[in-house]
Coordinates of C-alpha atoms and ligand atoms in Angstrom, one line a residue:
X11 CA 56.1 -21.1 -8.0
X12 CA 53.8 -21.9 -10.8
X13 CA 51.6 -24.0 -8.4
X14 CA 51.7 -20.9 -5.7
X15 CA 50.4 -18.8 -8.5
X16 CA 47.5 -21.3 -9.6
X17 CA 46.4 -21.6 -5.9
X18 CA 46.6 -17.7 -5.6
X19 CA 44.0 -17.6 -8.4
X20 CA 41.7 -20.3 -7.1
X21 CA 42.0 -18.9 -4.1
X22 CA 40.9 -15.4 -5.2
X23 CA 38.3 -16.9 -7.4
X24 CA 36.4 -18.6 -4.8
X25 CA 36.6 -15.0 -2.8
X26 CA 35.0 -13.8 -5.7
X27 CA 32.3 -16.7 -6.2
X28 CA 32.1 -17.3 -2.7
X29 CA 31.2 -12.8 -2.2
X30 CA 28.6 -13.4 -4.7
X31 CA 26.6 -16.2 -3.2
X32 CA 27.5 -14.7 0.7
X33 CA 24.5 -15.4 3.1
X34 CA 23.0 -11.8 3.5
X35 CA 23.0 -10.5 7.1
X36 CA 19.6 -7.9 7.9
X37 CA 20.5 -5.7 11.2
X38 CA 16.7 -4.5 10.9
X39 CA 13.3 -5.1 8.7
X40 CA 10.8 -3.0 8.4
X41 CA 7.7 -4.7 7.5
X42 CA 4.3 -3.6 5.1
X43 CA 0.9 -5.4 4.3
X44 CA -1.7 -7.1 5.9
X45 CA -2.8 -9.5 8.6
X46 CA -0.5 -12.2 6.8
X47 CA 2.0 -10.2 8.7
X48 CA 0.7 -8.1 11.6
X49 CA 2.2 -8.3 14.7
X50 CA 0.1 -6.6 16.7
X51 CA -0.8 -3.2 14.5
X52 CA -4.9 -3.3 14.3
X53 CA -4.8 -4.9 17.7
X54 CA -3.2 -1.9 18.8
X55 CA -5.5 0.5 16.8
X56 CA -8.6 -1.5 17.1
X57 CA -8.6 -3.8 20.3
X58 CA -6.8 -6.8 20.8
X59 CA -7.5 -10.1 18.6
X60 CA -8.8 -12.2 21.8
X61 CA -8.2 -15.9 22.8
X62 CA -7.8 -18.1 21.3
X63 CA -5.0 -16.4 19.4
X64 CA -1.7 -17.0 20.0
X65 CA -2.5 -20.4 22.0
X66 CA 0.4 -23.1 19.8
X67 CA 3.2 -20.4 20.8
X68 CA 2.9 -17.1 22.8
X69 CA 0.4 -18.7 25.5
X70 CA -2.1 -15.6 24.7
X71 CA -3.2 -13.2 22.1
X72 CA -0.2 -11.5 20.7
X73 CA -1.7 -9.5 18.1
X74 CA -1.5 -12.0 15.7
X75 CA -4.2 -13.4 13.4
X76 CA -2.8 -16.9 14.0
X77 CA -2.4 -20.1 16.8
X78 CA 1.3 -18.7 17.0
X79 CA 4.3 -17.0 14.5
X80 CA 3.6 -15.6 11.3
X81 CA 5.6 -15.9 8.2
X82 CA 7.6 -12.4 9.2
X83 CA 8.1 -13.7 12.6
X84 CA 10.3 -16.7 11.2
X85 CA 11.7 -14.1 9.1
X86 CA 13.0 -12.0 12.2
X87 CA 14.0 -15.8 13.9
X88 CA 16.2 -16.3 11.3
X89 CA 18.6 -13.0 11.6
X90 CA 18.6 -13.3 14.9
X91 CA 16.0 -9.8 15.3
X92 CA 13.4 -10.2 18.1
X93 CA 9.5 -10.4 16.6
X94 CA 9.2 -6.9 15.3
X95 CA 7.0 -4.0 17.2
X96 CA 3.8 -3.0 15.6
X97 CA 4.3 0.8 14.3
X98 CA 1.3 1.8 16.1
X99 CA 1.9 -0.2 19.6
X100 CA 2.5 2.9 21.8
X101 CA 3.6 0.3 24.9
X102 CA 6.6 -1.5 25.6
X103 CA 7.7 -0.7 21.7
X104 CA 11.6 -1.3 20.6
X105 CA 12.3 -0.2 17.5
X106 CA 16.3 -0.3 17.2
X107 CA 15.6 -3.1 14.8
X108 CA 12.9 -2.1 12.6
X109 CA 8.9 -1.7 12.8
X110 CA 6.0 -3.1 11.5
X111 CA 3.6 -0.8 9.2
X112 CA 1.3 -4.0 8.8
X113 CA -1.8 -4.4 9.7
X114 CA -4.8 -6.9 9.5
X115 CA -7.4 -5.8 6.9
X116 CA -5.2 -3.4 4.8
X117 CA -5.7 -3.3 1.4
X118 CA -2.9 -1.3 -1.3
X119 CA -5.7 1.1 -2.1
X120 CA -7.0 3.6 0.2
X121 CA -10.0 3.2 2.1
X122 CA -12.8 5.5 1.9
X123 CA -15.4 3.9 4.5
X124 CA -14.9 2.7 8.3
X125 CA -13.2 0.1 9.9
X126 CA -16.4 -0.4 11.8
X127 CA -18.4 -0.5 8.4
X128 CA -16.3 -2.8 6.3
X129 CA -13.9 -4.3 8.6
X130 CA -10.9 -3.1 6.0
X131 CA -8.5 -0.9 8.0
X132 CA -7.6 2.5 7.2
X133 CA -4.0 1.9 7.3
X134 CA -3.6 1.0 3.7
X135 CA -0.1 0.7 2.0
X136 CA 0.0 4.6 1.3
X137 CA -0.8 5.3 4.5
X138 CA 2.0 2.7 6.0
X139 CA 4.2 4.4 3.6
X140 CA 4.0 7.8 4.8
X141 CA 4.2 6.6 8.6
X142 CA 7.2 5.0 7.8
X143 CA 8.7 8.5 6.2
X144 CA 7.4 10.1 9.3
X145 CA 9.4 7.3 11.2
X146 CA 12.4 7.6 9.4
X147 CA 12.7 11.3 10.0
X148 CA 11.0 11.5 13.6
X149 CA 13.1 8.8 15.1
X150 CA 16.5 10.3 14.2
X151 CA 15.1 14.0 15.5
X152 CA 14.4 11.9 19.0
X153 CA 17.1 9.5 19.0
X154 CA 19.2 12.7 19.2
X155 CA 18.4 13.5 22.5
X156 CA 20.2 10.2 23.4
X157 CA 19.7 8.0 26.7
X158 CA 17.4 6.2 26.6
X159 CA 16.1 7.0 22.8
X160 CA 19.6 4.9 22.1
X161 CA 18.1 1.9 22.8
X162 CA 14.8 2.1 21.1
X163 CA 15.1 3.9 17.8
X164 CA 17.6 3.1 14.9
X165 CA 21.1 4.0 14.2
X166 CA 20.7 6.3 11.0
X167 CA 22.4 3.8 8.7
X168 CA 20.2 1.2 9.5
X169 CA 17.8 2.3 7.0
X170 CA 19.7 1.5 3.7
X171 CA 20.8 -2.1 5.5
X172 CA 17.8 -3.0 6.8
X173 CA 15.3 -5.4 4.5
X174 CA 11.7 -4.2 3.2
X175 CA 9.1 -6.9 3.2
X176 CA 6.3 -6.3 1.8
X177 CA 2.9 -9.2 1.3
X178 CA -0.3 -7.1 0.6
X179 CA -2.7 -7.3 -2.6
X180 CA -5.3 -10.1 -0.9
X181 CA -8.0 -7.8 0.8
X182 CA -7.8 -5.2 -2.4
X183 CA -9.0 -9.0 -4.4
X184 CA -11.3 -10.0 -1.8
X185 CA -13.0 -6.7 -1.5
X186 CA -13.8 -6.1 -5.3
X187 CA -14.9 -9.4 -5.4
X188 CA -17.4 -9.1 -2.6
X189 CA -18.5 -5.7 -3.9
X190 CA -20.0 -8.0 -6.7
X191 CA -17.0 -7.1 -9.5
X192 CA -17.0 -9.9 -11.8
X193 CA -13.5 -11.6 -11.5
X194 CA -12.8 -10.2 -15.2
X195 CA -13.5 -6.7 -14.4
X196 CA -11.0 -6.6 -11.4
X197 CA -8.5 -8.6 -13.1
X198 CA -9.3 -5.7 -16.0
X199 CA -9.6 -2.8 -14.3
X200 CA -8.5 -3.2 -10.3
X201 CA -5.2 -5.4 -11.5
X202 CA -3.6 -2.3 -13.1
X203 CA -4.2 0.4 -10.6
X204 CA -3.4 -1.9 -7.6
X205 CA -0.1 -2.8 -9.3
X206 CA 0.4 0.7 -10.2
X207 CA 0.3 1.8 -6.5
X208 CA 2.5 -0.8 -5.4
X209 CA 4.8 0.4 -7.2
X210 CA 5.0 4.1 -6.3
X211 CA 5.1 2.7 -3.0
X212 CA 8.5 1.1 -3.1
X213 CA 9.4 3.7 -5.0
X214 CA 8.8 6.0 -1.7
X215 CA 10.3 3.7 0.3
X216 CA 13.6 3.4 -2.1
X217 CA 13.4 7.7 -2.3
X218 CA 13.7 7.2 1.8
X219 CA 17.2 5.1 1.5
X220 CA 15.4 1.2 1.6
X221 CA 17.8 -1.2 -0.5
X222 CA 16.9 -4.7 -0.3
X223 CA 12.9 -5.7 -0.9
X224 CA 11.4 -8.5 -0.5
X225 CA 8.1 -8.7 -1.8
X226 CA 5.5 -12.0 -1.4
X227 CA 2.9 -12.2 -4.4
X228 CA -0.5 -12.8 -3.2
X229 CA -1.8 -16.2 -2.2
X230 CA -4.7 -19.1 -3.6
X231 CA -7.3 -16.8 -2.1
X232 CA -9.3 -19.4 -4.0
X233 CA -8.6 -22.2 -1.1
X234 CA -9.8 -20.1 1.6
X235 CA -13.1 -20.6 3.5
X236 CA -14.2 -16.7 3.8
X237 CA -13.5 -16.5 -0.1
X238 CA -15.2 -19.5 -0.9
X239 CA -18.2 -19.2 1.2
X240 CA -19.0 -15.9 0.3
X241 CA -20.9 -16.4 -2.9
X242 CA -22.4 -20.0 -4.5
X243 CA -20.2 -21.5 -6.6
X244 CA -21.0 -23.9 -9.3
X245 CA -19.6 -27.6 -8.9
X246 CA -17.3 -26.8 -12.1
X247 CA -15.9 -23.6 -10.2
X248 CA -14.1 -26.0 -7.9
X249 CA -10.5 -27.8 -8.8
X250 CA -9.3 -31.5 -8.0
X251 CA -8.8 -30.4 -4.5
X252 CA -11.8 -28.1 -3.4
X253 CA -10.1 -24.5 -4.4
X254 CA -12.2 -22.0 -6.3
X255 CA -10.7 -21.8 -9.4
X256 CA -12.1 -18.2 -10.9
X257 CA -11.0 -16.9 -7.3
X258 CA -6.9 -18.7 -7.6
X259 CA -6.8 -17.8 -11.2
X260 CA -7.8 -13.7 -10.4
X261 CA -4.5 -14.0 -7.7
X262 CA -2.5 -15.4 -10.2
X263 CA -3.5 -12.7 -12.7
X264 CA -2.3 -10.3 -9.3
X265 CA 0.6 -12.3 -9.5
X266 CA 1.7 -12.2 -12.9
X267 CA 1.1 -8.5 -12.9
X268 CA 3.4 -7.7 -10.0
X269 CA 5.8 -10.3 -11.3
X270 CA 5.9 -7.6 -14.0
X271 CA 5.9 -4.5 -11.2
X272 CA 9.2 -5.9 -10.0
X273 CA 11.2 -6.1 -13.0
X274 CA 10.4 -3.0 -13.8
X275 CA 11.4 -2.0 -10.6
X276 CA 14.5 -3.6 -10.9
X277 CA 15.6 -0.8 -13.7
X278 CA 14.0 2.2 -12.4
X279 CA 15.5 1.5 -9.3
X280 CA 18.9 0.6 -10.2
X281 CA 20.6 0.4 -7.0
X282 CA 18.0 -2.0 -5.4
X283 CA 18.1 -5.7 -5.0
X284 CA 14.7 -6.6 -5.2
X285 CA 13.3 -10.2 -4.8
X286 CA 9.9 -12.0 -5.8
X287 CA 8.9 -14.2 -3.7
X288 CA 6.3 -16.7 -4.8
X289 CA 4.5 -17.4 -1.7
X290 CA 1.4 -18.7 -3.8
X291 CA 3.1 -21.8 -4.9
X292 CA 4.5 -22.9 -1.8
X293 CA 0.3 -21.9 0.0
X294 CA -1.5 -23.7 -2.8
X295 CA 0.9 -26.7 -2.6
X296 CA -0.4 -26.8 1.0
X297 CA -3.8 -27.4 0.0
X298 CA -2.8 -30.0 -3.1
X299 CA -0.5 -32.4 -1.0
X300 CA -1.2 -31.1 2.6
X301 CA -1.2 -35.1 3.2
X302 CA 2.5 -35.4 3.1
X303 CA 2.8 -32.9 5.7
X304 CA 0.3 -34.6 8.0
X305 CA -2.6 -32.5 7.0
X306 CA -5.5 -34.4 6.2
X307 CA -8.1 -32.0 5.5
X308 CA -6.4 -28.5 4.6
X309 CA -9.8 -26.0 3.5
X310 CA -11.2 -27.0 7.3
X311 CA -10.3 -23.9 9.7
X312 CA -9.0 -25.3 13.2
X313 CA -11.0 -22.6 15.1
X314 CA -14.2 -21.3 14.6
X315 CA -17.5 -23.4 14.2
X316 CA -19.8 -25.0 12.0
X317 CA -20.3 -25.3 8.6
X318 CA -18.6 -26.7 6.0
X319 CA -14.9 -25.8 6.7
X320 CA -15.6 -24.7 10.1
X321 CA -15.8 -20.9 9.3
X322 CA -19.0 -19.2 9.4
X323 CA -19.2 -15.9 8.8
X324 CA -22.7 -15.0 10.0
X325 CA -22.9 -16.3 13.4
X326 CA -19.2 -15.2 14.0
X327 CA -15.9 -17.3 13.7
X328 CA -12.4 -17.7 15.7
X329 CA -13.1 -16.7 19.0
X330 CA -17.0 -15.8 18.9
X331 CA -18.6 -15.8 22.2
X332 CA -21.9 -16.1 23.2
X333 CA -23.6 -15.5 26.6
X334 CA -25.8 -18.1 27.8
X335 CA -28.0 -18.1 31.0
X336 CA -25.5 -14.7 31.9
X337 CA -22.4 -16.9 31.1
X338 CA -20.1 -16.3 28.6
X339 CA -19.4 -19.5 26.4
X340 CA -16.3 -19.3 23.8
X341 CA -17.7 -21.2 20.8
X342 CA -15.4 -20.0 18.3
X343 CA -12.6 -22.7 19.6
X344 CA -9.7 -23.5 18.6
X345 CA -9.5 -27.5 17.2
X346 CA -7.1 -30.0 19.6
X347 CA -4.5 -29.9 17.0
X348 CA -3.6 -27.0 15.6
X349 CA -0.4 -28.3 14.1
X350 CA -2.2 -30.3 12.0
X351 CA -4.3 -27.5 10.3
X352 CA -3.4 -25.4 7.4
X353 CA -6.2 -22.8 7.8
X354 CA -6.5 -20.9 11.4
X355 CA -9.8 -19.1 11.3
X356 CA -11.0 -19.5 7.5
X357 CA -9.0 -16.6 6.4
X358 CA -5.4 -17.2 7.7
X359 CA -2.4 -19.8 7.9
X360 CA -1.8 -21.7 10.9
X361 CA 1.3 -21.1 12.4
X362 CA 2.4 -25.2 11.4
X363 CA 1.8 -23.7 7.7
X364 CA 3.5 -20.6 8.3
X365 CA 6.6 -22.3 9.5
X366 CA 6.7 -25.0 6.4
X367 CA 6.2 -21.4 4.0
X368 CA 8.9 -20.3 5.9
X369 CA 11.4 -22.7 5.1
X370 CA 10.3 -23.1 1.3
X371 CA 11.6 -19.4 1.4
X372 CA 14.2 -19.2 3.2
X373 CA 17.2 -20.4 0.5
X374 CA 16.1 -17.1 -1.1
X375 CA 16.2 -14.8 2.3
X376 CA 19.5 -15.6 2.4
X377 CA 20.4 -14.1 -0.9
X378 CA 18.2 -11.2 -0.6
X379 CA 20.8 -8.4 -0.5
X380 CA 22.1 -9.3 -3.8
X381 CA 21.0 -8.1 -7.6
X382 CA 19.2 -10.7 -9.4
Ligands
NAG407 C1 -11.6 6.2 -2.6 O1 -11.8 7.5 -3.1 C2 -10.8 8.0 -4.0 C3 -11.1 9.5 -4.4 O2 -12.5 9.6 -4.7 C4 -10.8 7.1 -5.2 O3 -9.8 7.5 -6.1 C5 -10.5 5.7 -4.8 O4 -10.6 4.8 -5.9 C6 -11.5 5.2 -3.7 N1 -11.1 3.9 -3.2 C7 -11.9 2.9 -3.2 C8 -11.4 1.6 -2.6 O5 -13.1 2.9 -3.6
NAG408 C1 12.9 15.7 9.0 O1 12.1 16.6 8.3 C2 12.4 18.0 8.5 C3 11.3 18.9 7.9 O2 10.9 18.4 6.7 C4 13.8 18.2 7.8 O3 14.2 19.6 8.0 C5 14.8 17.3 8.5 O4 16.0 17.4 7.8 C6 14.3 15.8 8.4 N1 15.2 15.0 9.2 C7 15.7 13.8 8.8 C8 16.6 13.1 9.7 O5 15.4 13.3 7.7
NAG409 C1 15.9 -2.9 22.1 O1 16.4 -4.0 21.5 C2 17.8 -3.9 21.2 C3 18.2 -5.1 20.4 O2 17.7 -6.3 20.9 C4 18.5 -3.9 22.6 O3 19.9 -3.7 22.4 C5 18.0 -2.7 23.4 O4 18.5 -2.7 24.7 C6 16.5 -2.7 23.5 N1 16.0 -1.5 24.1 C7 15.4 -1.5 25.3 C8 14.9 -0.2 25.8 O5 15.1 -2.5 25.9

């Protein structure tokens, strides 16, 4: 008897320890930020990202600043969700299992010049907030009507099950700093306002039923070729393995801010689990020890062409054509092994270092429907 009564209790206990520490299922994600994680959004808006996108996995351009998956695409691997639709991709769109407000060139703040001026796109992460409101309500006014609208738009309570991913904060850095901002003054005056609006967006999204957030700090924008060619550096600007320091040390103070955001979010917002992902570490870590992972010269794009790190900005990088005697001649190419690259075009991760982020993160996805 006693014995049945002892293994009653360890029994419920590991129920109880066991609910705690259950692997989180996602039926949907609906996806925020930049090109780190566009699937096809400014493509969409803005023409498609030509070849030679998308050659290590989808065989063409797939709207994707990268040789193959993104970060978020491994995301959507992993809970068994196909790659997620682009918000503003009008064709052959599914959205049963979530959308993605992303796209390349959005910064948190809004954006008061063109995309054809500046390159930055309009859709920043107000504007990605309010289409996802507009979503939210519009697709259960259509869905309705039933048929077909079953099969493309989400079951009502997938919004407070679904997870909220959210990596955006680089291009609001990058465009201060090539606007001429000392690092202090946007660290100073940019940090707060940025973090500021981050956080009445997730506060907009929680007001619309979202739950669960996962939220990726900014990365070493310091290691990157576009950051690090913009301006001269000094010698003594540069660490033990080639990263702008000032540059790193701005995303950290990003970073450390919204490290901040989220705890407060975590009481304002009581009934959200809310997780921090430190995506910095796990980049930068890339660039330190890239060796042990096969890469042997991690601040050298794979595509694009001369210079340096293989990235320049002035005649044109990945997938700059030129016309010669009336022919077309791709000189922004792709290097022979993209697997063995950390940096795609100068600006983003290959999909080889997307995958390795990916699984540094993963342990954590897993537990992202619980309270820390
Ligand atoms: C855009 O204009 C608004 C209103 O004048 C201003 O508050 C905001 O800071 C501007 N954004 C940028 C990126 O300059
Ligand atoms: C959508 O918005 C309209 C107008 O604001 C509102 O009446 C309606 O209840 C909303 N529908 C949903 C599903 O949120
Ligand atoms: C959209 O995707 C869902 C989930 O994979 C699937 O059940 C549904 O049939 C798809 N809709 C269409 C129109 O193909």
């Amino acid at each position: 008897m006693k014995s049945i009564i002892s293994s009653l209790f360890a029994l419920y206990f590991l129920s109880l320890s066991s609910s705690a520490h259950a692997q989180c299922h996602f039926p949907a994600i609906f996806n925020f930020g930049d090109s780190n994680s566009d699937t096809g959004g400014l493509s969409a808006a803005f023409g498609q990202a030509g070849p030679p996108h998308g050659i290590s996995f989808f065989g063409s351009p797939a709207g994707r600043y990268c040789d193959g998956r993104l970060v978020i695409d491994f995301i959507a691997e992993s809970f068994g969700i196909p790659y997620l639709s682009p918000f503003l991709d009008s064709v052959g769109s599914n959205f049963s299992y979530g959308a993605n407000f992303a796209t390349a060139g959005s910064p948190i703040r809004a954006v008061n010049t063109t995309f054809r001026r500046t390159g930055y796109s309009p859709f920043s992460l107000d504007v990605q907030v309010v289409q996802f409101s507009n979503f939210h309500n519009r697709s259960q006014t259509v869905r309705s009507r039933g048929g077909i609208y079953t099969k493309m738009l989400p079951e009502a309570n997938i919004f407070s099950k679904a997870l909220y991913t959210i990596d955006i904060g680089q291009n609001d850095l990058t465009a201060a700093y090539f606007a001429k901002k000392t690092v202090k003054e946007i660290g100073t005056t940019d940090v707060p306002e940025l973090i500021s609006q981050f956080k009445t967006a997730v506060t907009n999204i929680y007001k619309e039923g979202g739950r669960y957030f996962w939220i990726h700090n900014t990365g070493p924008i310091g290691c990157l070729a576009y950051v690090i060619e913009w301006f001269p550096l000094q010698a003594s600007d540069f660490d033990a393995y080639g990263c702008a320091s000032p540059l790193n040390h701005l995303a950290q103070q990003f970073n450390d801010a919204l490290s901040q955001a989220v705890t407060e979010l975590r009481t304002s917002l009581s009934e959200a689990a809310i997780t921090y992902v430190d995506v910095y570490s796990v980049k930068y870590d890339l660039f330190a020890h890239g060796q042990s992972h096969g890469f042997n010269t991690p601040l050298v794009s794979c595509c694009g062409h001369g210079g340096k790190y293989n990235y320049n900005r002035k005649t044109g990088g990945c997938g700059k054509k030129i016309t010669v005697d009336g022919k077309e001649i791709l000189i922004g190419k792709s290097c022979d092994e993209p697997g063995k690259a950390v940096v795609w075009d100068g600006i983003h991760f290959t999909q080889a270092a997307n995958k390795i982020i990916f699984d540094k993160i993963v342990t954590g996805l897993n537990m992202a429907c619980h309270k820390q």
